mmCIF file of C-alpha atoms in Angstrom:
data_model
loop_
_atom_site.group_PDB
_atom_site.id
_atom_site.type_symbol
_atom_site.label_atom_id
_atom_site.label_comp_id
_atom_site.label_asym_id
_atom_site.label_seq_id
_atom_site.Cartn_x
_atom_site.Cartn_y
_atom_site.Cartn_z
ATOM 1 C CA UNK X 4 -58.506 -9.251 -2.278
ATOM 2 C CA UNK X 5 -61.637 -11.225 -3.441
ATOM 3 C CA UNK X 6 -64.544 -12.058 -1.467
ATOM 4 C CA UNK X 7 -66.294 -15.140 -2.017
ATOM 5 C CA UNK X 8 -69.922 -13.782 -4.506
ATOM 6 C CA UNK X 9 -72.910 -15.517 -3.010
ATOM 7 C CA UNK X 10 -73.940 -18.521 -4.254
ATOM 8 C CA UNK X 11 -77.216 -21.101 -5.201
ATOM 9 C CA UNK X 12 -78.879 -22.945 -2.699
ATOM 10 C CA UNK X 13 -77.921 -26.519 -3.925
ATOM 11 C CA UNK X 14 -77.648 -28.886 -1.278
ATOM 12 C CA UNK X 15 -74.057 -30.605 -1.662
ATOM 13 C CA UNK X 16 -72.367 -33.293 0.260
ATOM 14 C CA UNK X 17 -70.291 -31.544 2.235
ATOM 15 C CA UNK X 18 -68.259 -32.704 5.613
ATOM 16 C CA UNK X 19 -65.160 -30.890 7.262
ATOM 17 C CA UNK X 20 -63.141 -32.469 9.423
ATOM 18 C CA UNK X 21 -60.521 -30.879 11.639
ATOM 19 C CA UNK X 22 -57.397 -31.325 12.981
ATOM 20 C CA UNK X 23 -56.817 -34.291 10.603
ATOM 21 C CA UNK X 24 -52.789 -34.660 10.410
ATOM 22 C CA UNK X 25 -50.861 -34.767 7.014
ATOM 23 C CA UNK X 26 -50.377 -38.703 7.341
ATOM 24 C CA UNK X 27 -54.202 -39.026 7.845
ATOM 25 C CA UNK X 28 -54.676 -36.671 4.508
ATOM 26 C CA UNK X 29 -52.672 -38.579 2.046
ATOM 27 C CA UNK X 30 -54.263 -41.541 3.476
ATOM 28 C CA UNK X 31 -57.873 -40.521 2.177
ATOM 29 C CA UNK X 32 -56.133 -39.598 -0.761
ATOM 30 C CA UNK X 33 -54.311 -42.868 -1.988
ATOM 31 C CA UNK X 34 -57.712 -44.778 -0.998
ATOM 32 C CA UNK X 35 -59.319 -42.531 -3.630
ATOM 33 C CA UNK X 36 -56.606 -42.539 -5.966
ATOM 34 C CA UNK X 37 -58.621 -43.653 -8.891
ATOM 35 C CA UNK X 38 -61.868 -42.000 -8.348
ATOM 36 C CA UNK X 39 -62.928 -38.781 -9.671
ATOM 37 C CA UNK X 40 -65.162 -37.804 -6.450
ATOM 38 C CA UNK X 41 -65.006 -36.909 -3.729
ATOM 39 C CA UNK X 42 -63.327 -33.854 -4.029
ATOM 40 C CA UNK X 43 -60.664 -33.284 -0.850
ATOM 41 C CA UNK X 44 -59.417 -29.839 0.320
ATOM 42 C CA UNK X 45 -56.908 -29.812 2.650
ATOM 43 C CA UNK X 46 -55.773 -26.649 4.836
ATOM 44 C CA UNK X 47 -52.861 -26.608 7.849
ATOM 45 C CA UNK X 48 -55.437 -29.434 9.996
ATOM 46 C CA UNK X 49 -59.144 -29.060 8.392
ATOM 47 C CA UNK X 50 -59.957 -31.287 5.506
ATOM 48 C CA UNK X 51 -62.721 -30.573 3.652
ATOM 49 C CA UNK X 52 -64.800 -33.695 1.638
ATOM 50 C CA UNK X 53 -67.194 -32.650 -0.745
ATOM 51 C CA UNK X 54 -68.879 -34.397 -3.345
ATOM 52 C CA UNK X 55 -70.162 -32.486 -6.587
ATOM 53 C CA UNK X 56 -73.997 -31.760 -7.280
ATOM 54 C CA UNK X 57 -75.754 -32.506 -11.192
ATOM 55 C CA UNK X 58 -75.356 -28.444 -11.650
ATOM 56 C CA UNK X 59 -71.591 -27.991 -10.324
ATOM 57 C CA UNK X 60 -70.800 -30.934 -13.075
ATOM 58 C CA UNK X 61 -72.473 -29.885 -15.719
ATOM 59 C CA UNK X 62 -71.458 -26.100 -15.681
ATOM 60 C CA UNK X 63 -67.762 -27.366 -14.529
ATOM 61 C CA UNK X 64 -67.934 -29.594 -17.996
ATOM 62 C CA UNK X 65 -68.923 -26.512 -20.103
ATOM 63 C CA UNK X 66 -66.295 -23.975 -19.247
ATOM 64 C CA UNK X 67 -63.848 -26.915 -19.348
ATOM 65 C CA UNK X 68 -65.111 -27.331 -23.070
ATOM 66 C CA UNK X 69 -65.060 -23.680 -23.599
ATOM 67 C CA UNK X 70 -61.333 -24.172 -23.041
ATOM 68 C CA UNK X 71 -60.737 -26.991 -25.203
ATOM 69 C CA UNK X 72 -62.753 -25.368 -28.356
ATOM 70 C CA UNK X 73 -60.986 -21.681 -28.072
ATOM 71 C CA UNK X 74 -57.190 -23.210 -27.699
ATOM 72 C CA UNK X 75 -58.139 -25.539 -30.735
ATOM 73 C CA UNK X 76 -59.645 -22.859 -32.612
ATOM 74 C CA UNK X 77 -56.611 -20.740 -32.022
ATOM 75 C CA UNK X 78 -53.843 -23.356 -32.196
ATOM 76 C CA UNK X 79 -52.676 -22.758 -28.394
ATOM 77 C CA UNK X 80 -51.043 -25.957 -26.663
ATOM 78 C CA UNK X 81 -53.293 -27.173 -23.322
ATOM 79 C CA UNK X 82 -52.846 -29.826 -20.990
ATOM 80 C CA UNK X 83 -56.394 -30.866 -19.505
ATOM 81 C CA UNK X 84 -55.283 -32.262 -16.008
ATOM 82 C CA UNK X 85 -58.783 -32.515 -14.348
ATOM 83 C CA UNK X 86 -59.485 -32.649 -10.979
ATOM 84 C CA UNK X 87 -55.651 -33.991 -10.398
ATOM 85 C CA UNK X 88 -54.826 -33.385 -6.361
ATOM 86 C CA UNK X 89 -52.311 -30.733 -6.240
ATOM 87 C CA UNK X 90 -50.251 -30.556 -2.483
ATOM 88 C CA UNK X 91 -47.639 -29.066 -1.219
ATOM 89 C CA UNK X 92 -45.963 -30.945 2.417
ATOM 90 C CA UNK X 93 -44.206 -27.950 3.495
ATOM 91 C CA UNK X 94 -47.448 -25.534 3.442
ATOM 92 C CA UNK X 95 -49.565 -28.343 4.866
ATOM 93 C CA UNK X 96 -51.987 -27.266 1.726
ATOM 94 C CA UNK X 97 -53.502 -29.190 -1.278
ATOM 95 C CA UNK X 98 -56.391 -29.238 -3.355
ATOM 96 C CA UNK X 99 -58.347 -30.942 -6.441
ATOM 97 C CA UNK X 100 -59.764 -28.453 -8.278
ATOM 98 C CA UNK X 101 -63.036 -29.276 -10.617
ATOM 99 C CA UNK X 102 -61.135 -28.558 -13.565
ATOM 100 C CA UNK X 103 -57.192 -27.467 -14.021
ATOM 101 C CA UNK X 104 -55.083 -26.879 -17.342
ATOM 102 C CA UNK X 105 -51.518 -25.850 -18.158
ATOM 103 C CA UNK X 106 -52.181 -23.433 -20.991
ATOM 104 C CA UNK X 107 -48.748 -20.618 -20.751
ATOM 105 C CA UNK X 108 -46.675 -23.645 -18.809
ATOM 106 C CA UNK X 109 -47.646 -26.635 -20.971
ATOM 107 C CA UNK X 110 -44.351 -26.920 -22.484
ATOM 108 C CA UNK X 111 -42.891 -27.702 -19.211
ATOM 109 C CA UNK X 112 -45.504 -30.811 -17.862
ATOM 110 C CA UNK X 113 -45.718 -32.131 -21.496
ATOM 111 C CA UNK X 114 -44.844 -35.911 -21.332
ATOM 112 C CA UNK X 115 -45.337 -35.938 -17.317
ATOM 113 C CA UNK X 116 -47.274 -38.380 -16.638
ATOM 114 C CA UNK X 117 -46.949 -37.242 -12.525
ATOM 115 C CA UNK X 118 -46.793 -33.811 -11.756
ATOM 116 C CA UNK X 119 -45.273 -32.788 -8.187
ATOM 117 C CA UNK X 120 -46.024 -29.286 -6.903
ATOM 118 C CA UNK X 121 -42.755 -29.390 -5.326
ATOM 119 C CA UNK X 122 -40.778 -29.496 -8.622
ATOM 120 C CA UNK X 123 -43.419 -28.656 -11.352
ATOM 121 C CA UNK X 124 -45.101 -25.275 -12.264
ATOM 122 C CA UNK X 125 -48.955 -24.757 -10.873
ATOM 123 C CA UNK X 126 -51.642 -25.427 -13.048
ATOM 124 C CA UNK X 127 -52.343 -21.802 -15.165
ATOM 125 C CA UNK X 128 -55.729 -21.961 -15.275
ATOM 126 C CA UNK X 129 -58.378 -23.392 -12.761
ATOM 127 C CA UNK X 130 -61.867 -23.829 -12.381
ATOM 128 C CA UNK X 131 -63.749 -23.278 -9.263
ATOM 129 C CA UNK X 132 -67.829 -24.277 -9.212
ATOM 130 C CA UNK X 133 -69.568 -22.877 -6.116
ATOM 131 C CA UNK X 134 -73.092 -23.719 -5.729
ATOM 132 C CA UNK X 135 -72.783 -24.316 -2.451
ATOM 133 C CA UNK X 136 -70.598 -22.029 0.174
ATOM 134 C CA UNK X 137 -66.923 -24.234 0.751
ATOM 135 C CA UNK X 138 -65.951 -24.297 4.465
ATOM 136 C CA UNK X 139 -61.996 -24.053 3.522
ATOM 137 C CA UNK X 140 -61.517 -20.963 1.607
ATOM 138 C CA UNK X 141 -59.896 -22.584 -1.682
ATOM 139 C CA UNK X 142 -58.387 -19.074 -3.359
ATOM 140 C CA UNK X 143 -55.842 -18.567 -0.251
ATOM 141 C CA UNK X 144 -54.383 -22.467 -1.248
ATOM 142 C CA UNK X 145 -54.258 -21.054 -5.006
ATOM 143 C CA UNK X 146 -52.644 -18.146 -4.669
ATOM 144 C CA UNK X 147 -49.987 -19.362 -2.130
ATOM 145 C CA UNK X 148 -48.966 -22.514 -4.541
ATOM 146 C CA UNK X 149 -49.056 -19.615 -7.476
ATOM 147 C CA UNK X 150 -52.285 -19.747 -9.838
ATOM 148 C CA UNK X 151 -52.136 -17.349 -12.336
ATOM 149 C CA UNK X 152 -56.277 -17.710 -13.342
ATOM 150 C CA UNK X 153 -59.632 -18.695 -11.617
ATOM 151 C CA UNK X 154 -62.425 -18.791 -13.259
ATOM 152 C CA UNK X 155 -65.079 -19.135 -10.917
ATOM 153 C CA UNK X 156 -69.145 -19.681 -11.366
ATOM 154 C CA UNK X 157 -71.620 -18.893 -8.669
ATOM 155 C CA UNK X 158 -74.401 -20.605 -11.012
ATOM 156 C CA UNK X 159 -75.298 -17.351 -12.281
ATOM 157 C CA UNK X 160 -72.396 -15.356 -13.398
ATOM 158 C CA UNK X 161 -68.420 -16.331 -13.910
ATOM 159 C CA UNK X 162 -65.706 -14.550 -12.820
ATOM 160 C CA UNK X 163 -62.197 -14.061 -13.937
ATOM 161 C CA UNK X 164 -59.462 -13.555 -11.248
ATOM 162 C CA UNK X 165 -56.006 -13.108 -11.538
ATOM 163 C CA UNK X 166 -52.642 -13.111 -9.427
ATOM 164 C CA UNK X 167 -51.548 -10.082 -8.330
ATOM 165 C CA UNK X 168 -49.109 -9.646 -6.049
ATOM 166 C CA UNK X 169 -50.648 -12.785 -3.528
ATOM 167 C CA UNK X 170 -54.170 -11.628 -3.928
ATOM 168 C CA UNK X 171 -56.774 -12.474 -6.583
ATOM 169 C CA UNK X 172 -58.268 -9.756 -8.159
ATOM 170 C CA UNK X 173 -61.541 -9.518 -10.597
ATOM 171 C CA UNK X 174 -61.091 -8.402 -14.198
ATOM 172 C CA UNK X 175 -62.923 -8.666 -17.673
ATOM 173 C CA UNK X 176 -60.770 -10.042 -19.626
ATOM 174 C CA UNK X 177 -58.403 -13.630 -19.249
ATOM 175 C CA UNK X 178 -54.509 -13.523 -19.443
ATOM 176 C CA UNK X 179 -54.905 -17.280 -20.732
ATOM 177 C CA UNK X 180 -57.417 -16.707 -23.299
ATOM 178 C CA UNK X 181 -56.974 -13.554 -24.309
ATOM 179 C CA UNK X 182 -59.987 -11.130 -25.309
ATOM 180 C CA UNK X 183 -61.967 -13.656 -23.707
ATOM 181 C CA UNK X 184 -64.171 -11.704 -21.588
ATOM 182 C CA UNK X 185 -66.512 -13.073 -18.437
ATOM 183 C CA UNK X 186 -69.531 -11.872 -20.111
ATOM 184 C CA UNK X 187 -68.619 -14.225 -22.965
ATOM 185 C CA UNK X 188 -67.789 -17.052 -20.690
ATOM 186 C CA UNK X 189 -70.948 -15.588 -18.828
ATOM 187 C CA UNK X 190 -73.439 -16.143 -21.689
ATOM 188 C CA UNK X 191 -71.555 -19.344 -22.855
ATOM 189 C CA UNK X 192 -72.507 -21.022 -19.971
ATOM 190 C CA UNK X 193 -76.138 -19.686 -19.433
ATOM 191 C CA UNK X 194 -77.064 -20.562 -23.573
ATOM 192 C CA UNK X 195 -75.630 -24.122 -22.721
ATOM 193 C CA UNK X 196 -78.479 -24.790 -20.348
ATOM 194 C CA UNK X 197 -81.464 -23.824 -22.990
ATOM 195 C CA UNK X 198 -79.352 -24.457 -26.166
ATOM 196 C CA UNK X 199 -78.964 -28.015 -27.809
ATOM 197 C CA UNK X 200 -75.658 -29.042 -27.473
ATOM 198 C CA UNK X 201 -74.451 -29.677 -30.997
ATOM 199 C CA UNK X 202 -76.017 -25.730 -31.930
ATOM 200 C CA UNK X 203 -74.136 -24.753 -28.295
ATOM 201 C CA UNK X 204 -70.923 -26.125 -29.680
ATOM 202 C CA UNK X 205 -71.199 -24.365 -33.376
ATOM 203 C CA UNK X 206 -71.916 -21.121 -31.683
ATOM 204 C CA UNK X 207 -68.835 -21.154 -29.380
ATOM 205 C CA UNK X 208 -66.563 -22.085 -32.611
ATOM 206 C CA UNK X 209 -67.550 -19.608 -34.169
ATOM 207 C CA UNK X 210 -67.092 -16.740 -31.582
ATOM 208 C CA UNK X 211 -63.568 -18.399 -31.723
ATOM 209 C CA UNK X 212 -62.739 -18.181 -35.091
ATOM 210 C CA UNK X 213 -64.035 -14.319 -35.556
ATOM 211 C CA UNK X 214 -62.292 -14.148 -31.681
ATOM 212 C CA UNK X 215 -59.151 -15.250 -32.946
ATOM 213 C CA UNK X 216 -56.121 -13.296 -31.738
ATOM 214 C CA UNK X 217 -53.104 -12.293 -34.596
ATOM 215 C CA UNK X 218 -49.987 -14.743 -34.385
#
């Protein structure tokens, strides 16, 4: 099992609320149906609210990018869906992750223009920004609805856990994205912050293309 790595001081909106019903839940959630933020968490009563800080964006938009430029450089299908709330009524659980993609289950969600939990596969890859410690532990809610992949970033360092057997575990190197290692996603993320972002870009590309896995 993973522990939650300790995290940057950033002060974050942040409320929880508890025993808020179900009803009450998807409420809040078709009153914010078009907005990107806030961010809701829901758990069996406690609803978290939180609403990202200028640092959990911006390092949320890089490894999201990160995605998008290694499956084009390699030719692998992805499905982008965001921050898209995913819930399941029968565990009293949902979520909206800061970033989510169908990568090994694309196939299945292409053309869906609204995917259910309850009859669609989970998201294969999420991303999970933490500069701030979340009062509703979020990798519980993943690994019940079935995540294969978190990446997560403390502001410092990302980590790569996988599914095993209900429990997330740390490892080097991504089942998505394979040799992609969280070093690399590690220094990716760091250079974007000093580089410029056209020379950021180039440099990821072309770790891609000398990266790029025999089909």
């Amino acid at each position: 099992m993973v522990s939650s790595a300790p995290v940057a001081n950033i002060p974050v909106q942040q409320i929880l609320l508890r025993n808020v019903s179900w009803e009450s839940y998807e409420s809040l959630l078709a009153d914010h149906v078009d907005s990107s933020v806030p961010h809701f968490t829901y758990d069996r009563g406690m609803l978290e609210i939180v609403s990202p800080s200028t640092p959990h964006e911006e390092d949320n938009r890089t490894l999201a990018r990160i995605v998008e430029i290694i499956t084009e450089e390699w030719m692998i299908e992805v499905r982008n869906v965001g921050s898209m709330t995913f819930k399941r009524k029968d565990l009293q659980r949902g979520f909206e992750p800061d970033t989510s993609f169908y990568i090994q289950h694309e196939e299945q969600v292409r053309g869906r223009r609204q995917i259910q939990l309850s009859i669609d596969p989970p998201p294969d890859l999420l991303i999970e920004i933490e500069v701030t410690n979340p009062a509703i532990a979020k990798l519980p809610i993943y690994a019940e609805v079935g995540v294969l992949e978190v990446w997560r970033s403390g502001g410092e360092r990302v980590t790569i856990l996988v599914l095993d057997a209900g429990h997330y575990c740390e490892t080097d190197i991504s089942t998505a994205l394979s040799p992609l290692s969280a070093d690399v996603l590690t220094r990716f993320v760091l250079d974007s912050r000093m580089m410029r972002s056209t020379e950021w870009v180039r440099s990821v590309r072309a770790w891609a293309r000398e990266q790029a896995p025999v089909r």
